[in-house]
Amino acid sequence: MNPAPALRSLSVAMFRGFVRDRAALFFSLLFPVLFLVLFGALYNNSGTPQITVIEIGRVGVIDHAMAASHGRLGQVLTITHEASLAGALSNVRQGNADAAIRQQGDRLVVSYSVSDPTTAAVVRQIFASIVDQANVAATGHPPTYQLTDSQVESASLKPIQYITPGLLGWAIASGGAFAAATTLVGWRQNKLLRRLRLAPVRTSSIVTARIAVSVVIGIAQMFVFIGIASLPYFGLRLTAYWWMAIPVVVVGTLAFMSIGLLVGAVAKTQQAATGLANLIILPMAFLGGAFIPLAFAPQWLREVSYVMPLRYLVVGMQDVMARGDGPASVLPAIGILLAITCVLTAIAVRLFRWEEV
Amino acid sequence: MPVIRVEDIRKSYGDVRAVDGVSFEVAEGEFFGILGPNGAGKTTTLEIVEGLREPDSGEVSILGRRPWPRNQELLTRIGVQLQASSFFERLTAREQLRTFASLYGVPASRADEMLETVGLTESAATRTEKLSGGQAQRLSIACSLVHSPDVLFLDEPTGALDPQARRNLWDLLRSNAAQGRTVVLTTHHMEEAEALCQRVAIMDHGRILQTGPPAALVRELDQSVRISIESGTLSAEQARALADGAAVADDGVSLSFTTTAPAALLAALSDRNALAGLQVRGATLEDVFLHLTGREYRS
Ligand SMILES: Nc1ncnc2c1ncn2[C@@H]1O[C@H](COP(=O)(O)OP(=O)(O)OP(=O)(O)O)[C@@H](O)[C@H]1O
Ligand SMILES: [Mg+2]
């Protein structure tokens, strides 16, 4: 018999079953999006720390530097004014400002609190370089060496560039794993698997339908994520080969569905399947770079991440969506995800049971 | 040439011999029943015949083909209703039936007709989880009939239904059976077997005890009559002494004798003034079961 109509109607039945399941919809679609909005808002504007400095009286060097930097210094420095030294120092002590600065003849005196050592270091650095530049300018010669900085990544790597592929990876991983596990266990529990076995439908049609539905959901998730993260408020900038993330999403879905199949093969109830899938996916989200960007992670975490399937999904998407790498850069990730799929599916097939014992 | 031929099938689960040497044949267009109490092995037998399980030994053929291993071509010609109804989650009755129809390459219009046949048109848009037990069973039967199979297997189709819903379903099954289909049904309701089946196999402990048309099985009991009185009126020994070879059973409510010599027994009971709660009636399939197993039938 022609398998196409059966394939189509099985896919439609599964898709309907999915969109009518409020809890599944919430956890696999809305929940990750909420995370994206939350993380995105949390890390918004945290790219460069803003430093507030109180200028006591007039400090010519600073005013000059601010004017000469064409506003670039203003991105990191906010200058407020205060007449009295005592009032300014008290403000710094209370944390209302990061430093107070005054000029005593040729000396520039910076007062800062060491309660936040990072900010203190940044403050010292900034003023040291301002003074250096002023000194060079005072000699009347052009500076011998000049520092031109350019970022390795083509776009500015704001946190949203990491957060979007990271959380998307987590969403796709849990979506795929849950879909496969709960379908398998649910259909075994309600005997539908046995009923389908007595219908002239190929096992491959059932599996293909399930995969097709999950892949479609995964790609939909991707576009929802990109859509939200690209809003001006979050400011995601997709890089040239972002569409190469689509094949990564597809193989990522396959890989995590195979994890779900394995879970579904051993779990007896849907609750157990959900619990077990969570137990696997959630730690992996932390260790595989979904929640904690690997670029900022400690060394041990980066090493551990290599054994996490999620790493390849997340990093693969990051490379082409946010870092501007070429289309071929995702091939290793795709290969590894496919290999994981093959191995886990083979194991799941061996453990597969048509019915509860 | 029988449509279904089952030869000495056996299936054990550990120490439990679920099916212990079962053989029967079903002719074309016949309505055949397998009757037995819980755990008799009805479902296991049916599932082996359908091709859902592999027997430890024995042979099965349906329409001249072996159901095991899975035979796609045969599957298009048989319809099955499993003991537990099995539906796609969160689909409406109509969607459910259309999905099953498409698995058999049957158009949606035929599915909608089938929905009408089983009287579910009004519940077409109801999710299967919300259907009543009787409606769910009807839908389940519709799913097994949608592709007009030659052979239909029904495992306890009226399992958990109230008497009214059961009778409605009987009407449905009778009209469907009238279409010349071969039907195999399992049940633990004597009444159901008597009402529906042209021939029944009485099954217990994995074996078929006797096979035949319900009326003939009852007749073979040699016009035995069932006499029951209140339980406790007589002690077990007294009862056995009185019975004089007739089968005796005490279910805690009534003490029953199944005998071919009712006059003598009634006289003896009357002599002992043990006629409290007396009931006398002709034999039914229950008595056949009692006669065959020596114990009361409990469904
Ligand atoms: N999968 C199984 N594993 C172990 N034992 C089983 C299995 N299936 C059935 N049995 C046992 O085999 C015996 C026959 O079971 P079966 O389900 O065939 O009975 P049944 O006549 O259909 O009973 P019911 O009227 O309750 O449906 C029972 O003792 C049952 O416990
Ligand atoms: Mg049964």
XYZ file of C-alpha atoms and ligand atoms in Angstrom:
688
model
C 0.000 0.000 0.000
C 1.158 3.531 -0.729
C 2.703 4.733 2.551
C 2.289 8.472 1.814
C -1.309 8.987 3.053
C -0.585 6.977 6.190
C 2.544 9.032 6.799
C 0.645 12.261 6.347
C -2.268 11.332 8.567
C 0.008 9.969 11.298
C 1.971 13.237 11.227
C -1.220 15.263 11.401
C -2.522 13.137 14.275
C 0.722 13.588 16.212
C 0.858 17.292 15.476
C -2.705 17.767 16.684
C -1.960 15.734 19.766
C 0.986 18.016 20.462
C -0.672 21.396 19.948
C -3.662 20.307 22.027
C -1.492 19.345 24.949
C -1.318 22.576 26.929
C 1.381 21.389 29.310
C 3.614 20.164 26.499
C 3.101 23.395 24.597
C 3.990 25.450 27.618
C 7.109 23.558 28.544
C 8.487 23.037 25.089
C 7.556 26.325 23.434
C 6.619 29.041 25.867
C 8.935 28.154 28.730
C 12.161 28.469 26.713
C 10.898 31.723 25.206
C 10.257 33.052 28.718
C 13.833 32.132 29.570
C 15.055 33.956 26.498
C 13.154 37.095 27.433
C 14.337 36.851 31.026
C 18.009 36.207 30.270
C 17.938 38.725 27.444
C 16.594 41.448 29.706
C 18.976 40.484 32.491
C 22.096 40.735 30.375
C 20.891 43.645 28.317
C 23.435 46.536 28.340
C 25.800 44.613 30.552
C 28.337 44.401 27.743
C 30.568 47.182 29.049
C 30.355 48.378 32.624
C 29.275 51.972 33.019
C 31.457 53.929 35.362
C 30.211 56.991 37.187
C 32.799 59.522 38.159
C 32.322 62.677 40.220
C 34.342 65.581 39.002
C 35.187 67.964 41.822
C 35.552 71.461 40.539
C 36.977 71.543 37.051
C 39.407 68.907 35.803
C 40.692 70.129 32.458
C 42.395 66.914 31.382
C 39.174 64.946 31.676
C 37.001 67.521 29.965
C 39.530 67.679 27.165
C 39.729 63.877 26.831
C 35.939 63.540 26.828
C 35.644 66.100 24.075
C 38.498 64.607 22.037
C 37.158 61.025 22.171
C 34.102 61.861 20.090
C 31.785 60.330 22.622
C 33.530 56.972 22.863
C 34.731 57.689 26.357
C 31.192 58.671 27.214
C 30.111 55.103 26.551
C 31.995 53.949 29.599
C 32.223 57.099 31.674
C 29.417 59.146 33.132
C 30.653 62.380 34.642
C 28.749 64.221 37.333
C 29.838 67.396 39.087
C 30.126 68.279 42.720
C 31.670 71.239 44.460
C 32.781 69.814 47.812
C 35.400 67.135 48.303
C 33.738 65.733 51.420
C 30.359 65.321 49.707
C 31.946 63.608 46.690
C 33.939 61.146 48.825
C 30.870 60.275 50.859
C 29.004 59.510 47.625
C 31.798 57.192 46.492
C 31.832 55.489 49.865
C 28.098 54.873 49.670
C 28.423 53.392 46.191
C 26.495 56.152 44.419
C 29.549 56.763 42.263
C 32.558 54.653 41.387
C 35.224 57.335 41.797
C 35.819 60.985 42.536
C 38.457 62.964 40.701
C 40.066 66.309 41.353
C 42.963 68.244 39.998
C 45.686 69.596 42.285
C 48.028 71.570 40.085
C 49.604 69.006 37.733
C 48.411 66.084 39.766
C 45.215 64.200 39.085
C 43.856 62.616 42.266
C 41.476 59.678 41.820
C 39.630 58.429 44.884
C 37.830 55.129 44.555
C 36.437 52.446 46.789
C 38.046 48.996 46.699
C 34.821 47.278 47.634
C 34.441 46.323 43.952
C 37.979 45.449 42.801
C 37.043 45.001 39.119
C 35.535 48.441 38.857
C 38.439 49.885 40.828
C 40.885 48.367 38.345
C 38.918 49.677 35.378
C 38.807 53.147 36.941
C 42.590 53.188 37.443
C 43.172 51.963 33.897
C 40.969 54.580 32.340
C 42.557 57.468 34.180
C 46.069 56.157 33.680
C 45.495 56.071 29.939
C 43.889 59.516 29.943
C 46.922 60.928 31.740
C 49.301 59.108 29.377
C 47.565 60.531 26.369
C 47.592 63.999 27.876
C 51.339 63.635 28.507
C 52.008 62.578 24.916
C 49.909 65.461 23.662
C 51.862 67.839 25.890
C 55.154 66.919 24.144
C 53.738 68.271 20.885
C 54.879 65.167 18.961
C 52.477 62.649 17.452
C 52.492 59.389 19.422
C 55.021 56.832 18.157
C 52.764 53.830 18.621
C 49.070 53.657 18.234
C 46.651 51.016 19.311
C 43.837 50.224 16.925
C 41.452 47.666 18.323
C 39.215 45.428 16.322
C 37.108 42.572 17.559
C 37.688 39.046 16.382
C 33.995 38.543 15.773
C 32.418 40.483 12.984
C 29.488 41.621 15.037
C 29.779 42.901 18.531
C 29.315 39.843 20.745
C 26.677 41.144 23.013
C 25.351 38.529 25.446
C 22.219 38.037 23.353
C 24.441 36.530 20.662
C 25.324 33.713 23.072
C 22.046 33.486 24.911
C 19.895 32.953 21.830
C 21.616 29.872 20.407
C 22.250 28.551 23.922
C 18.621 28.654 25.039
C 17.433 27.584 21.604
C 19.698 24.536 21.870
C 18.200 23.719 25.233
C 14.653 24.178 23.900
C 15.289 21.893 20.930
C 17.052 19.309 23.064
C 14.266 19.062 25.600
C 11.548 19.282 22.941
C 13.030 16.417 20.937
C 13.798 14.212 23.909
C 10.378 14.694 25.518
C 8.508 14.179 22.277
C 10.179 10.870 21.538
C 10.066 9.586 25.099
C 6.477 10.485 25.905
C 5.111 9.351 22.553
C 6.779 5.993 22.914
C 5.736 5.449 26.518
C 2.267 6.935 26.083
C 1.470 4.867 23.042
C 2.759 1.783 24.746
C 0.679 2.514 27.837
C -2.546 3.192 25.974
C -1.908 0.172 23.713
C -1.930 2.286 20.571
C 1.421 0.806 19.554
C -0.135 -2.657 19.593
C -3.157 -1.459 17.680
C -0.939 0.139 15.037
C 0.972 -3.090 14.807
C -2.254 -4.713 13.626
C -2.780 -2.052 10.962
C -0.972 -2.325 7.637
C 1.356 0.547 8.468
C 5.122 0.367 8.365
C 7.071 0.983 11.528
C 9.197 3.349 9.465
C 6.106 5.452 8.703
C 5.363 5.827 12.399
C 8.949 6.786 13.190
C 9.222 9.125 10.194
C 5.993 10.885 11.120
C 7.192 11.428 14.668
C 10.548 12.776 13.480
C 8.953 15.035 10.879
C 6.640 16.596 13.455
C 9.490 17.220 15.880
C 11.733 18.691 13.199
C 8.984 21.074 12.126
C 8.453 22.100 15.750
C 12.223 22.564 16.197
C 12.501 24.827 13.171
C 9.448 26.783 14.300
C 11.143 27.267 17.674
C 14.216 28.547 15.908
C 12.269 31.209 14.052
C 10.361 32.244 17.152
C 13.640 32.620 19.033
C 15.295 34.570 16.254
C 12.217 36.755 15.915
C 12.141 37.670 19.590
C 15.883 38.058 20.032
C 16.053 40.313 16.955
C 13.684 42.843 18.497
C 15.542 46.139 18.969
C 15.311 45.765 22.750
C 17.379 42.548 22.694
C 19.326 43.369 19.555
C 20.392 39.986 18.151
C 22.368 40.415 14.935
C 22.291 37.335 12.762
C 25.488 36.759 10.847
C 25.770 35.915 7.172
C 25.348 32.135 7.249
C 22.700 31.959 9.980
C 20.582 29.658 7.809
C 23.199 26.963 8.233
C 21.728 26.665 11.731
C 18.708 24.933 10.138
C 20.542 21.677 9.372
C 22.078 21.869 12.836
C 18.575 22.152 14.311
C 17.463 19.162 12.236
C 20.285 16.846 13.303
C 20.118 18.215 16.842
C 16.439 17.241 16.960
C 17.344 13.768 15.700
C 20.100 13.365 18.281
C 17.883 14.359 21.171
C 14.977 12.298 19.910
C 17.299 9.308 20.013
C 18.039 10.160 23.648
C 14.273 10.317 24.142
C 13.832 6.946 22.462
C 16.332 5.469 24.862
C 14.500 7.039 27.796
C 11.182 5.793 26.384
C 12.569 2.298 25.996
C 13.478 2.019 29.677
C 10.767 4.152 31.337
C 7.468 2.508 32.241
C 5.239 5.527 32.728
C 5.054 8.927 31.070
C 5.899 10.596 34.363
C 9.003 8.470 34.708
C 9.948 9.280 31.127
C 9.540 13.013 31.707
C 11.541 12.831 34.927
C 14.334 10.834 33.373
C 14.516 13.100 30.333
C 14.736 16.113 32.643
C 17.454 14.434 34.638
C 19.498 14.131 31.475
C 18.705 17.407 29.731
C 18.828 19.863 32.607
C 22.382 19.143 33.827
C 23.431 18.980 30.209
C 22.062 22.486 29.687
C 24.455 23.729 32.368
C 27.415 21.599 31.342
C 26.935 21.850 27.594
C 27.019 25.605 27.229
C 23.309 26.288 26.898
C 22.856 28.243 30.126
C 26.465 29.241 30.711
C 28.221 30.456 27.559
C 31.339 28.350 27.165
C 33.398 31.405 26.251
C 32.945 32.688 29.795
C 33.027 29.301 31.481
C 35.879 27.999 33.607
C 38.361 25.662 31.992
C 36.998 22.461 33.599
C 33.515 23.202 32.323
C 34.805 23.728 28.824
C 36.519 20.356 28.963
C 33.468 18.593 30.353
C 31.293 20.137 27.661
C 32.959 18.038 24.983
C 31.120 14.909 26.159
C 27.749 16.701 26.155
C 25.763 16.229 22.944
C 24.113 19.562 23.621
C 27.458 21.332 23.232
C 27.594 20.502 19.527
C 24.078 21.740 18.945
C 24.673 24.999 20.818
C 28.165 25.730 19.522
C 27.200 24.741 15.992
C 24.352 27.242 16.004
C 26.445 29.926 17.722
C 29.181 29.689 15.106
C 26.940 30.402 12.158
C 24.223 32.475 13.804
C 26.231 34.774 16.013
C 29.964 34.502 15.386
C 29.880 34.873 11.627
C 31.699 31.633 10.812
C 31.414 30.120 7.358
C 28.852 27.511 6.387
C 31.346 24.647 6.580
C 32.149 25.384 10.216
C 29.073 23.462 11.381
C 29.974 20.257 9.567
C 31.915 18.707 12.474
C 29.010 19.444 14.836
C 26.542 17.938 12.372
C 28.724 14.862 11.984
C 29.028 14.341 15.731
C 25.280 14.810 16.274
C 24.522 12.295 13.530
C 26.941 9.808 15.033
C 25.278 10.223 18.437
C 21.891 9.654 16.768
C 23.020 6.425 15.110
C 24.600 4.942 18.217
C 21.735 5.825 20.582
C 19.034 4.750 18.132
C 20.741 1.402 17.675
C 20.758 0.906 21.443
C 17.138 2.072 21.747
C 16.020 -0.364 19.053
C 17.598 -3.204 21.023
C 15.789 -2.129 24.188
C 12.521 -1.429 22.390
C 9.349 -3.102 23.653
C 5.992 -3.045 21.891
C 4.103 -3.414 25.105
C 4.320 -3.237 28.848
C 5.441 -6.443 30.470
C -12.608 -24.458 3.859
C -12.490 -22.668 7.234
C -11.466 -19.003 7.322
C -9.622 -19.441 10.596
C -7.802 -22.596 11.588
C -6.057 -22.890 14.943
C -4.124 -26.032 15.761
C -2.853 -26.866 19.207
C -1.442 -23.463 20.117
C 0.382 -23.049 23.399
C 1.783 -20.076 25.235
C 3.343 -19.923 28.700
C 4.410 -16.954 30.775
C 6.889 -18.427 33.209
C 4.927 -21.075 35.078
C 1.558 -19.795 33.882
C 0.204 -21.763 30.956
C -1.954 -19.012 29.531
C -2.910 -21.083 26.492
C -2.485 -24.796 26.837
C -3.264 -26.588 23.588
C -6.122 -24.764 21.909
C -7.562 -25.841 18.552
C -10.643 -24.601 16.714
C -11.889 -23.647 13.308
C -14.182 -20.843 12.222
C -16.142 -21.054 8.993
C -16.753 -18.179 6.629
C -19.468 -15.826 7.848
C -19.643 -17.494 11.232
C -20.024 -15.584 14.490
C -17.762 -17.460 16.869
C -17.430 -16.804 20.583
C -14.750 -17.693 23.085
C -16.339 -17.759 26.492
C -14.495 -18.048 29.761
C -13.900 -16.459 33.156
C -11.141 -13.907 33.859
C -7.705 -15.301 33.213
C -8.996 -18.197 31.131
C -6.629 -17.298 28.294
C -9.121 -15.704 25.887
C -7.087 -12.599 25.144
C -3.871 -14.545 24.754
C -5.578 -16.929 22.330
C -7.064 -14.084 20.325
C -3.780 -12.194 20.190
C -1.970 -15.254 18.905
C -4.608 -15.699 16.220
C -4.439 -12.012 15.240
C -0.673 -12.218 14.956
C 0.128 -9.931 17.871
C 1.956 -12.669 19.759
C 4.007 -15.608 18.705
C 2.797 -18.939 20.116
C 5.347 -21.211 21.809
C 4.038 -23.929 19.538
C 1.078 -24.635 17.273
C -0.198 -23.374 13.944
C -2.560 -20.577 12.994
C -3.881 -19.696 9.583
C -6.308 -16.935 8.619
C -7.615 -16.810 5.070
C -4.906 -19.327 4.243
C -2.071 -17.155 5.556
C 0.029 -17.174 8.676
C -0.467 -14.122 10.874
C 3.016 -14.415 12.444
C 5.365 -12.854 11.524
C 3.461 -9.670 10.768
C 1.835 -10.000 7.370
C 0.942 -6.600 5.900
C -1.337 -8.021 3.258
C -3.313 -10.050 5.765
C -3.616 -7.023 8.039
C -5.650 -5.175 5.406
C -8.223 -7.979 5.525
C -8.667 -8.301 9.277
C -10.107 -5.839 11.748
C -9.248 -5.898 15.423
C -10.569 -4.376 18.545
C -8.232 -4.876 21.465
C -9.466 -5.428 24.986
C -8.264 -1.974 26.040
C -9.416 0.701 23.609
C -6.436 2.357 22.046
C -6.716 5.794 20.509
C -4.470 8.616 19.420
C -4.241 11.142 22.219
C -6.345 14.289 22.093
C -8.084 13.604 18.790
C -11.828 13.907 18.294
C -13.918 10.893 17.395
C -14.040 11.902 13.740
C -10.312 12.620 13.511
C -9.588 9.333 15.204
C -11.623 7.331 12.743
C -10.274 9.246 9.745
C -6.721 8.616 10.896
C -7.345 4.895 11.166
C -9.111 4.954 7.810
C -6.107 6.519 6.128
C -3.835 3.830 7.536
C -5.888 1.388 5.492
C -6.069 3.661 2.462
C -9.765 4.314 3.056
C -11.145 7.776 2.179
C -12.403 10.139 4.882
C -15.943 10.005 3.495
C -16.110 6.304 4.311
C -14.892 7.071 7.832
C -17.701 9.565 8.274
C -20.232 7.012 7.068
C -18.878 4.541 9.590
C -19.270 7.130 12.325
C -22.913 7.384 11.342
C -23.302 3.592 11.319
C -22.141 3.309 14.921
C -24.317 6.256 15.921
C -21.572 8.677 16.853
C -22.275 11.504 14.405
C -23.381 13.736 17.245
C -20.176 13.097 19.167
C -17.965 13.542 16.103
C -16.253 16.616 17.520
C -15.787 15.197 21.015
C -12.295 14.212 22.100
C -12.028 10.498 22.673
C -10.961 11.027 26.292
C -14.372 12.587 26.923
C -16.510 9.862 25.314
C -18.570 7.614 27.561
C -17.510 3.985 27.900
C -20.156 2.829 25.439
C -19.300 5.544 22.926
C -15.603 4.723 23.161
C -16.367 1.056 22.491
C -18.495 1.985 19.504
C -15.707 4.137 18.149
C -13.225 1.360 18.739
C -15.449 -1.041 16.799
C -15.860 1.553 14.056
C -12.047 1.798 13.815
C -11.848 -1.962 13.387
C -14.580 -1.985 10.706
C -13.691 1.085 8.704
C -11.798 -0.830 6.020
C -14.557 -3.480 5.645
C -12.432 -6.416 6.782
C -13.320 -10.013 5.944
C -12.511 -11.175 9.448
C -13.245 -9.243 12.617
C -11.746 -9.891 16.058
C -13.409 -8.375 19.092
C -11.924 -8.794 22.554
C -14.619 -8.244 25.171
C -16.355 -5.484 23.238
C -18.908 -4.951 25.990
C -16.410 -5.345 28.827
C -17.259 -2.564 31.230
C -20.627 -1.426 29.886
C -23.933 -1.086 31.681
C -26.731 -3.444 30.522
C -28.398 -0.831 28.333
C -25.194 0.100 26.515
C -24.378 -3.586 26.169
C -27.676 -4.304 24.459
C -27.167 -1.344 22.107
C -23.805 -2.724 21.159
C -25.262 -6.175 20.579
C -27.649 -4.668 18.035
C -24.719 -3.015 16.324
C -22.726 -6.240 16.263
C -25.674 -8.295 15.019
C -26.321 -5.947 12.120
C -22.636 -5.926 11.281
C -22.331 -9.699 11.503
C -25.256 -9.933 9.114
C -22.997 -8.551 6.417
C -21.445 -11.976 5.983
C -18.288 -11.222 7.891
C -16.470 -13.806 9.963
C -16.370 -12.629 13.565
C -14.472 -13.959 16.550
C -15.478 -12.462 19.867
C -14.362 -13.140 23.400
C -16.587 -12.529 26.343
C -17.129 -13.568 29.891
C -20.859 -12.876 29.690
C -22.835 -16.054 29.169
C -25.802 -14.004 28.065
C -23.742 -12.238 25.438
C -22.475 -15.495 23.997
C -26.015 -16.855 23.877
C -27.332 -13.703 22.267
C -24.668 -13.229 19.610
C -22.710 -16.341 18.788
C -23.614 -19.102 16.414
C -20.978 -21.237 18.036
C -19.040 -20.857 21.267
C -15.925 -22.405 22.715
C -15.989 -22.627 26.475
C -12.534 -21.971 27.806
C -10.902 -22.294 31.211
C -7.298 -22.543 32.379
C -5.969 -22.169 28.880
C -7.993 -25.027 27.410
C -11.159 -25.294 25.391
C -13.548 -27.520 27.293
C -16.272 -27.765 24.702
C -17.348 -26.184 21.457
C -20.768 -25.948 19.856
C -23.839 -23.784 19.281
C -25.039 -22.406 22.653
C -28.434 -24.096 22.364
C -26.875 -27.459 21.548
C -24.456 -27.239 24.465
C -27.344 -26.636 26.808
C -29.345 -29.438 25.271
C -26.443 -31.821 25.635
C -26.729 -31.356 29.364
C -29.571 -33.810 29.081
C -32.363 -31.471 30.099
C -30.730 -30.846 33.380
C -32.518 -28.518 35.717
C -30.997 -26.130 38.127
C -32.453 -26.094 41.624
C -31.229 -23.580 44.157
C -32.104 -22.945 47.770
C -30.758 -20.569 50.375
C -27.147 -21.138 51.240
C -26.642 -22.637 54.716
C -29.877 -24.575 54.754
C -27.930 -27.773 54.361
C -24.388 -28.671 55.331
C -21.929 -29.530 52.585
C -22.047 -33.265 53.380
C -25.839 -33.345 53.504
C -26.009 -31.574 50.167
C -23.588 -33.973 48.537
C -25.442 -36.965 49.928
C -28.726 -35.637 48.566
C -27.315 -34.737 45.199
C -26.749 -38.329 44.244
C -24.236 -37.486 41.531
C -25.651 -34.103 40.518
C -23.272 -31.122 40.512
C -23.433 -29.019 43.679
C -22.220 -25.463 44.144
C -22.510 -22.996 46.975
C -21.682 -19.364 46.241
C -22.499 -18.162 49.742
C -25.915 -16.852 48.703
C -27.494 -19.925 47.250
C -26.810 -23.609 47.115
C -27.384 -24.950 43.610
C -27.886 -28.420 42.224
C -27.752 -29.196 38.541
C -29.561 -32.441 38.004
C -31.350 -34.521 35.413
C -33.686 -35.960 38.063
C -35.347 -32.918 39.552
C -38.389 -34.689 40.955
C -36.434 -36.958 43.278
C -34.226 -34.146 44.464
C -37.139 -31.810 45.132
C -38.876 -34.532 47.138
C -35.756 -35.144 49.190
C -35.378 -31.415 49.893
C -38.961 -31.155 50.887
C -38.563 -34.119 53.292
C -35.773 -32.242 55.037
C -37.849 -29.044 55.024
C -35.061 -27.350 53.110
C -37.044 -25.427 50.538
C -36.275 -21.872 51.753
C -35.632 -19.580 48.771
C -36.339 -22.365 46.292
C -35.767 -21.589 42.610
C -36.053 -24.025 39.745
C -35.041 -23.215 36.206
C -33.856 -24.849 33.004
C -30.164 -25.074 32.161
C -28.138 -22.218 30.676
C -24.567 -21.947 29.501
C -23.646 -21.335 33.119
C -24.761 -24.831 33.928
C -22.743 -26.127 31.022
C -19.722 -24.450 32.551
C -20.546 -25.802 35.971
C -20.992 -29.235 34.520
C -17.693 -29.068 32.636
C -15.563 -27.663 35.439
C -17.393 -28.723 38.549
C -17.332 -25.144 39.775
C -19.614 -22.153 39.622
C -19.063 -19.728 36.761
C -17.846 -16.345 37.943
C -17.304 -13.802 35.236
N 2.053 -10.587 29.196
C 1.802 -11.489 30.162
N 2.760 -11.827 31.049
C 2.523 -12.721 32.016
N 1.360 -13.364 32.195
C 0.357 -13.077 31.359
C 0.519 -12.126 30.296
N -0.633 -12.049 29.620
C -1.488 -12.907 30.221
N -0.899 -13.536 31.257
C -1.526 -14.545 32.112
O -2.088 -15.521 31.269
C -3.347 -15.917 31.756
C -4.384 -15.707 30.696
O -4.543 -14.312 30.485
P -5.550 -13.712 29.407
O -5.370 -12.254 29.403
O -5.364 -14.420 28.134
O -6.954 -14.077 30.034
P -8.414 -13.604 29.615
O -9.211 -14.823 29.475
O -8.348 -12.687 28.471
O -8.879 -12.835 30.900
P -9.823 -11.523 31.023
O -11.223 -12.011 30.963
O -9.488 -11.001 32.374
O -9.466 -10.587 29.934
C -3.606 -15.145 33.025
O -3.270 -15.957 34.120
C -2.665 -13.978 32.921
O -2.246 -13.594 34.192
Mg -8.938 -10.776 28.097
